[in-house]
PDB file of C-alpha atoms in Angstrom:
ATOM      1  CA  MET Y   1     -13.243  61.158  26.130  1.00 50.00           C
ATOM      2  CA  ASN Y   2     -10.983  58.096  26.271  1.00 52.00           C
ATOM      3  CA  PHE Y   3      -9.813  57.130  22.784  1.00 48.00           C
ATOM      4  CA  ARG Y   4      -9.331  53.447  23.740  1.00 50.00           C
ATOM      5  CA  ARG Y   5     -12.976  53.071  24.778  1.00 54.00           C
ATOM      6  CA  LEU Y   6     -14.105  54.185  21.323  1.00 50.00           C
ATOM      7  CA  PHE Y   7     -11.426  52.412  19.308  1.00 49.00           C
ATOM      8  CA  VAL Y   8     -12.130  48.798  20.386  1.00 51.00           C
ATOM      9  CA  PRO Y   9     -15.897  48.826  19.615  1.00 54.00           C
ATOM     10  CA  LEU Y  10     -15.315  50.753  16.394  1.00 48.00           C
ATOM     11  CA  ALA Y  11     -12.625  48.273  15.288  1.00 51.00           C
ATOM     12  CA  LEU Y  12     -15.015  45.348  15.943  1.00 50.00           C
ATOM     13  CA  VAL Y  13     -17.825  47.008  13.979  1.00 53.00           C
ATOM     14  CA  ILE Y  14     -15.495  47.359  10.989  1.00 58.00           C
ATOM     15  CA  ALA Y  15     -13.587  44.044  11.276  1.00 54.00           C
ATOM     16  CA  ILE Y  16     -16.484  41.589  11.724  1.00 54.00           C
ATOM     17  CA  PRO Y  17     -18.195  42.277   8.350  1.00 53.00           C
ATOM     18  CA  LEU Y  18     -14.801  42.256   6.602  1.00 51.00           C
ATOM     19  CA  LEU Y  19     -13.867  38.896   8.094  1.00 49.00           C
ATOM     20  CA  ALA Y  20     -17.272  37.445   7.184  1.00 52.00           C
ATOM     21  CA  ALA Y  21     -16.782  38.560   3.585  1.00 52.00           C
ATOM     22  CA  CYS Y  22     -13.478  36.675   3.408  1.00 52.00           C
ATOM     23  CA  GLY Y  23     -15.210  33.378   4.146  1.00 52.00           C
ATOM     24  CA  GLY Y  24     -16.936  33.318   0.774  1.00 51.00           C
ATOM     25  CA  ASP Y  25     -18.953  30.371  -0.448  1.00 54.00           C
ATOM     26  CA  ALA Y  26     -16.150  27.813  -0.341  1.00 52.00           C
ATOM     27  CA  GLU Y  27     -17.197  24.261  -1.131  1.00 57.00           C
ATOM     28  CA  PRO Y  28     -16.400  21.741   1.592  1.00 53.00           C
ATOM     29  CA  THR Y  29     -13.832  19.067   0.762  1.00 51.00           C
ATOM     30  CA  PRO Y  30     -15.731  15.884  -0.100  1.00 51.00           C
ATOM     31  CA  THR Y  31     -15.212  12.889   2.146  1.00 53.00           C
ATOM     32  CA  PRO Y  32     -14.567   9.655   0.226  1.00 52.00           C
ATOM     33  CA  SER Y  33     -17.334   7.128   0.591  1.00 59.00           C
ATOM     34  CA  GLY Y  34     -16.835   3.391   0.834  1.00 61.00           C
ATOM     35  CA  PRO Y  35     -13.784   1.483   1.995  1.00 65.00           C
ATOM     36  CA  LEU Y  36     -10.347   3.029   1.624  1.00 72.00           C
ATOM     37  CA  PRO Y  37      -7.894   1.176  -0.609  1.00 81.00           C
ATOM     38  CA  THR Y  38      -5.344  -1.133   0.934  1.00 85.00           C
ATOM     39  CA  LEU Y  39      -1.794   0.141   0.502  1.00 91.00           C
ATOM     40  CA  VAL Y  40       1.112  -2.252   1.034  1.00 94.00           C
ATOM     41  CA  ASP Y  41       4.825  -1.420   0.870  1.00 96.00           C
ATOM     42  CA  VAL Y  42       6.875  -4.516   0.038  1.00 96.00           C
ATOM     43  CA  GLU Y  43      10.638  -4.967   0.029  1.00 97.00           C
ATOM     44  CA  VAL Y  44      12.284  -7.941  -1.668  1.00 97.00           C
ATOM     45  CA  SER Y  45      15.918  -8.867  -1.103  1.00 97.00           C
ATOM     46  CA  GLU Y  46      18.128 -11.882  -0.559  1.00 96.00           C
ATOM     47  CA  TRP Y  47      16.268 -13.896   0.955  1.00 95.00           C
ATOM     48  CA  ALA Y  48      13.218 -12.142   2.315  1.00 96.00           C
ATOM     49  CA  VAL Y  49       9.907 -10.538   1.425  1.00 96.00           C
ATOM     50  CA  THR Y  50       8.861  -7.947   3.993  1.00 95.00           C
ATOM     51  CA  GLN Y  51       5.698  -5.888   3.999  1.00 93.00           C
ATOM     52  CA  VAL Y  52       4.173  -2.921   5.754  1.00 91.00           C
ATOM     53  CA  ILE Y  53       0.400  -2.569   5.418  1.00 84.00           C
ATOM     54  CA  ASN Y  54      -0.547   1.095   5.516  1.00 75.00           C
ATOM     55  CA  GLN Y  55      -4.303   0.590   5.181  1.00 66.00           C
ATOM     56  CA  SER Y  56      -6.108  -2.725   5.174  1.00 69.00           C
ATOM     57  CA  GLY Y  57      -9.395  -4.101   3.910  1.00 74.00           C
ATOM     58  CA  SER Y  58     -10.730  -6.068   0.964  1.00 77.00           C
ATOM     59  CA  GLY Y  59     -11.210  -4.235  -2.319  1.00 85.00           C
ATOM     60  CA  THR Y  60      -8.653  -2.167  -4.190  1.00 92.00           C
ATOM     61  CA  THR Y  61      -5.163  -3.179  -3.067  1.00 93.00           C
ATOM     62  CA  THR Y  62      -1.960  -1.538  -4.295  1.00 95.00           C
ATOM     63  CA  PHE Y  63       1.454  -3.082  -3.716  1.00 96.00           C
ATOM     64  CA  HIS Y  64       4.509  -0.796  -3.941  1.00 97.00           C
ATOM     65  CA  VAL Y  65       7.466  -3.160  -4.356  1.00 98.00           C
ATOM     66  CA  THR Y  66      11.135  -2.206  -3.958  1.00 98.00           C
ATOM     67  CA  ASN Y  67      14.053  -4.515  -4.752  1.00 98.00           C
ATOM     68  CA  LYS Y  68      16.561  -3.832  -1.955  1.00 98.00           C
ATOM     69  CA  GLY Y  69      18.729  -6.778  -2.975  1.00 97.00           C
ATOM     70  CA  ALA Y  70      21.733  -7.245  -5.240  1.00 97.00           C
ATOM     71  CA  LEU Y  71      19.935  -9.768  -7.505  1.00 97.00           C
ATOM     72  CA  GLU Y  72      16.877  -9.480  -9.714  1.00 97.00           C
ATOM     73  CA  HIS Y  73      13.647 -10.664  -8.121  1.00 98.00           C
ATOM     74  CA  GLU Y  74      10.002 -10.899  -8.992  1.00 97.00           C
ATOM     75  CA  PHE Y  75       6.838 -10.276  -6.997  1.00 98.00           C
ATOM     76  CA  VAL Y  76       3.991 -12.795  -7.158  1.00 97.00           C
ATOM     77  CA  LEU Y  77       0.658 -12.438  -5.374  1.00 97.00           C
ATOM     78  CA  PHE Y  78      -0.573 -15.994  -4.810  1.00 96.00           C
ATOM     79  CA  ARG Y  79      -3.989 -16.848  -3.331  1.00 97.00           C
ATOM     80  CA  THR Y  80      -3.961 -20.118  -1.377  1.00 96.00           C
ATOM     81  CA  ASP Y  81      -5.189 -21.646   1.853  1.00 94.00           C
ATOM     82  CA  LEU Y  82      -1.720 -23.104   2.420  1.00 95.00           C
ATOM     83  CA  GLY Y  83       0.715 -21.360   4.725  1.00 94.00           C
ATOM     84  CA  PRO Y  84       3.644 -19.432   3.269  1.00 95.00           C
ATOM     85  CA  THR Y  85       6.096 -22.272   3.966  1.00 96.00           C
ATOM     86  CA  GLU Y  86       3.767 -25.061   2.762  1.00 97.00           C
ATOM     87  CA  LEU Y  87       3.657 -24.401  -0.994  1.00 97.00           C
ATOM     88  CA  PRO Y  88       4.894 -27.322  -3.116  1.00 97.00           C
ATOM     89  CA  ILE Y  89       8.106 -26.808  -5.071  1.00 96.00           C
ATOM     90  CA  GLY Y  90       8.539 -28.295  -8.537  1.00 94.00           C
ATOM     91  CA  ALA Y  91      11.634 -29.932 -10.010  1.00 94.00           C
ATOM     92  CA  ASP Y  92      12.671 -26.569 -11.500  1.00 95.00           C
ATOM     93  CA  GLY Y  93      12.920 -24.978  -8.018  1.00 95.00           C
ATOM     94  CA  THR Y  94       9.816 -22.820  -8.384  1.00 97.00           C
ATOM     95  CA  VAL Y  95       6.484 -22.977  -6.558  1.00 97.00           C
ATOM     96  CA  ASP Y  96       3.976 -25.281  -8.215  1.00 95.00           C
ATOM     97  CA  GLU Y  97       1.369 -22.658  -9.078  1.00 91.00           C
ATOM     98  CA  SER Y  98      -1.419 -25.256  -9.306  1.00 92.00           C
ATOM     99  CA  ALA Y  99      -1.495 -25.190  -5.457  1.00 92.00           C
ATOM    100  CA  GLY Y 100      -3.402 -21.905  -5.589  1.00 94.00           C
ATOM    101  CA  GLU Y 101      -4.121 -18.995  -7.903  1.00 96.00           C
ATOM    102  CA  VAL Y 102      -1.658 -16.447  -9.238  1.00 97.00           C
ATOM    103  CA  ILE Y 103      -3.502 -13.137  -8.893  1.00 97.00           C
ATOM    104  CA  GLY Y 104      -0.748 -11.127 -10.525  1.00 96.00           C
ATOM    105  CA  GLU Y 105       2.940 -10.423 -10.586  1.00 96.00           C
ATOM    106  CA  ILE Y 106       5.708  -7.954 -11.292  1.00 97.00           C
ATOM    107  CA  GLN Y 107       8.279  -9.398 -13.673  1.00 97.00           C
ATOM    108  CA  PRO Y 108      12.039  -9.579 -12.918  1.00 97.00           C
ATOM    109  CA  SER Y 109      12.673  -7.066 -15.709  1.00 97.00           C
ATOM    110  CA  GLU Y 110      10.802  -4.517 -13.565  1.00 97.00           C
ATOM    111  CA  LEU Y 111      12.544  -5.494 -10.296  1.00 97.00           C
ATOM    112  CA  GLN Y 112      16.228  -5.250 -11.012  1.00 98.00           C
ATOM    113  CA  PRO Y 113      18.395  -4.254  -8.000  1.00 98.00           C
ATOM    114  CA  GLY Y 114      17.201  -0.862  -6.730  1.00 97.00           C
ATOM    115  CA  ASP Y 115      14.066  -0.803  -8.901  1.00 98.00           C
ATOM    116  CA  GLN Y 116      10.584   0.023  -7.673  1.00 98.00           C
ATOM    117  CA  ALA Y 117       7.289  -0.993  -9.248  1.00 98.00           C
ATOM    118  CA  ALA Y 118       3.627  -0.930  -8.272  1.00 97.00           C
ATOM    119  CA  THR Y 119       0.613  -3.027  -9.139  1.00 96.00           C
ATOM    120  CA  THR Y 120      -3.048  -2.803  -8.137  1.00 96.00           C
ATOM    121  CA  PHE Y 121      -5.650  -5.550  -7.784  1.00 94.00           C
ATOM    122  CA  GLN Y 122      -9.269  -5.911  -6.738  1.00 93.00           C
ATOM    123  CA  LEU Y 123      -8.960  -8.447  -3.925  1.00 92.00           C
ATOM    124  CA  GLY Y 124     -11.531 -10.230  -1.822  1.00 90.00           C
ATOM    125  CA  SER Y 125     -10.992 -11.307   1.726  1.00 89.00           C
ATOM    126  CA  GLY Y 126      -8.803 -14.358   2.068  1.00 91.00           C
ATOM    127  CA  LYS Y 127      -5.294 -15.694   2.520  1.00 94.00           C
ATOM    128  CA  TYR Y 128      -2.456 -14.928   0.147  1.00 95.00           C
ATOM    129  CA  VAL Y 129       1.290 -15.464  -0.085  1.00 97.00           C
ATOM    130  CA  LEU Y 130       3.648 -12.806  -1.433  1.00 97.00           C
ATOM    131  CA  LEU Y 131       6.657 -14.517  -2.993  1.00 97.00           C
ATOM    132  CA  CYS Y 132       9.494 -14.463  -5.454  1.00 97.00           C
ATOM    133  CA  ASN Y 133       9.117 -17.439  -7.782  1.00 97.00           C
ATOM    134  CA  LEU Y 134      12.487 -17.367  -9.489  1.00 97.00           C
ATOM    135  CA  PRO Y 135      14.197 -20.779  -9.199  1.00 97.00           C
ATOM    136  CA  GLY Y 136      15.317 -21.368  -5.612  1.00 96.00           C
ATOM    137  CA  HIS Y 137      14.215 -17.972  -4.275  1.00 97.00           C
ATOM    138  CA  TYR Y 138      11.028 -19.197  -2.544  1.00 97.00           C
ATOM    139  CA  ALA Y 139      12.943 -22.068  -0.901  1.00 96.00           C
ATOM    140  CA  GLN Y 140      15.582 -19.582   0.344  1.00 96.00           C
ATOM    141  CA  GLY Y 141      12.859 -17.673   2.251  1.00 97.00           C
ATOM    142  CA  MET Y 142      11.410 -15.168  -0.195  1.00 97.00           C
ATOM    143  CA  ARG Y 143       7.793 -15.475   0.965  1.00 97.00           C
ATOM    144  CA  SER Y 144       5.385 -13.725   3.285  1.00 96.00           C
ATOM    145  CA  ALA Y 145       1.828 -14.407   4.453  1.00 95.00           C
ATOM    146  CA  PHE Y 146      -0.752 -11.770   3.557  1.00 93.00           C
ATOM    147  CA  ALA Y 147      -4.433 -11.771   4.519  1.00 90.00           C
ATOM    148  CA  LEU Y 148      -7.374  -9.459   3.904  1.00 86.00           C
ATOM    149  CA  ALA Y 149     -10.517  -9.326   5.985  1.00 80.00           C
ATOM    150  CA  ASN Y 150     -13.932  -8.029   4.989  1.00 71.00           C
ATOM    151  CA  ASN Y 151     -14.409  -4.305   5.608  1.00 59.00           C
TER     152      ASN Y 151
END
């Protein structure tokens, strides 16, 4: 009798129940429900605010901010219907914050050269400006439009 003809079926008879036993009763990985959070990487430097949106939609929004410049900067999330270059500047060289609503900020003490900081907000759909509001920084170009749409 040919040994190979017996070996293959016999191996299957033994292997199939063993493989089935290895599967166990593993719980499936839950799928998150609802909208995913918005994740935004922001770099501030002389004289720019750049952003990369990794996931977008209204709701929980986290900004990871890195100071790539040689000077201290701050990060301000400003809600306004004005464009990023249209915000009024006061006599002190900062944006007049009455032209919109400051949602939140990261202070200069947290954004020294090379520092990274993160902040999270619950945001609705709308138009925002990301800016540095240290005297003269906005006017030098440290601003960027940011918008969220409904999910």
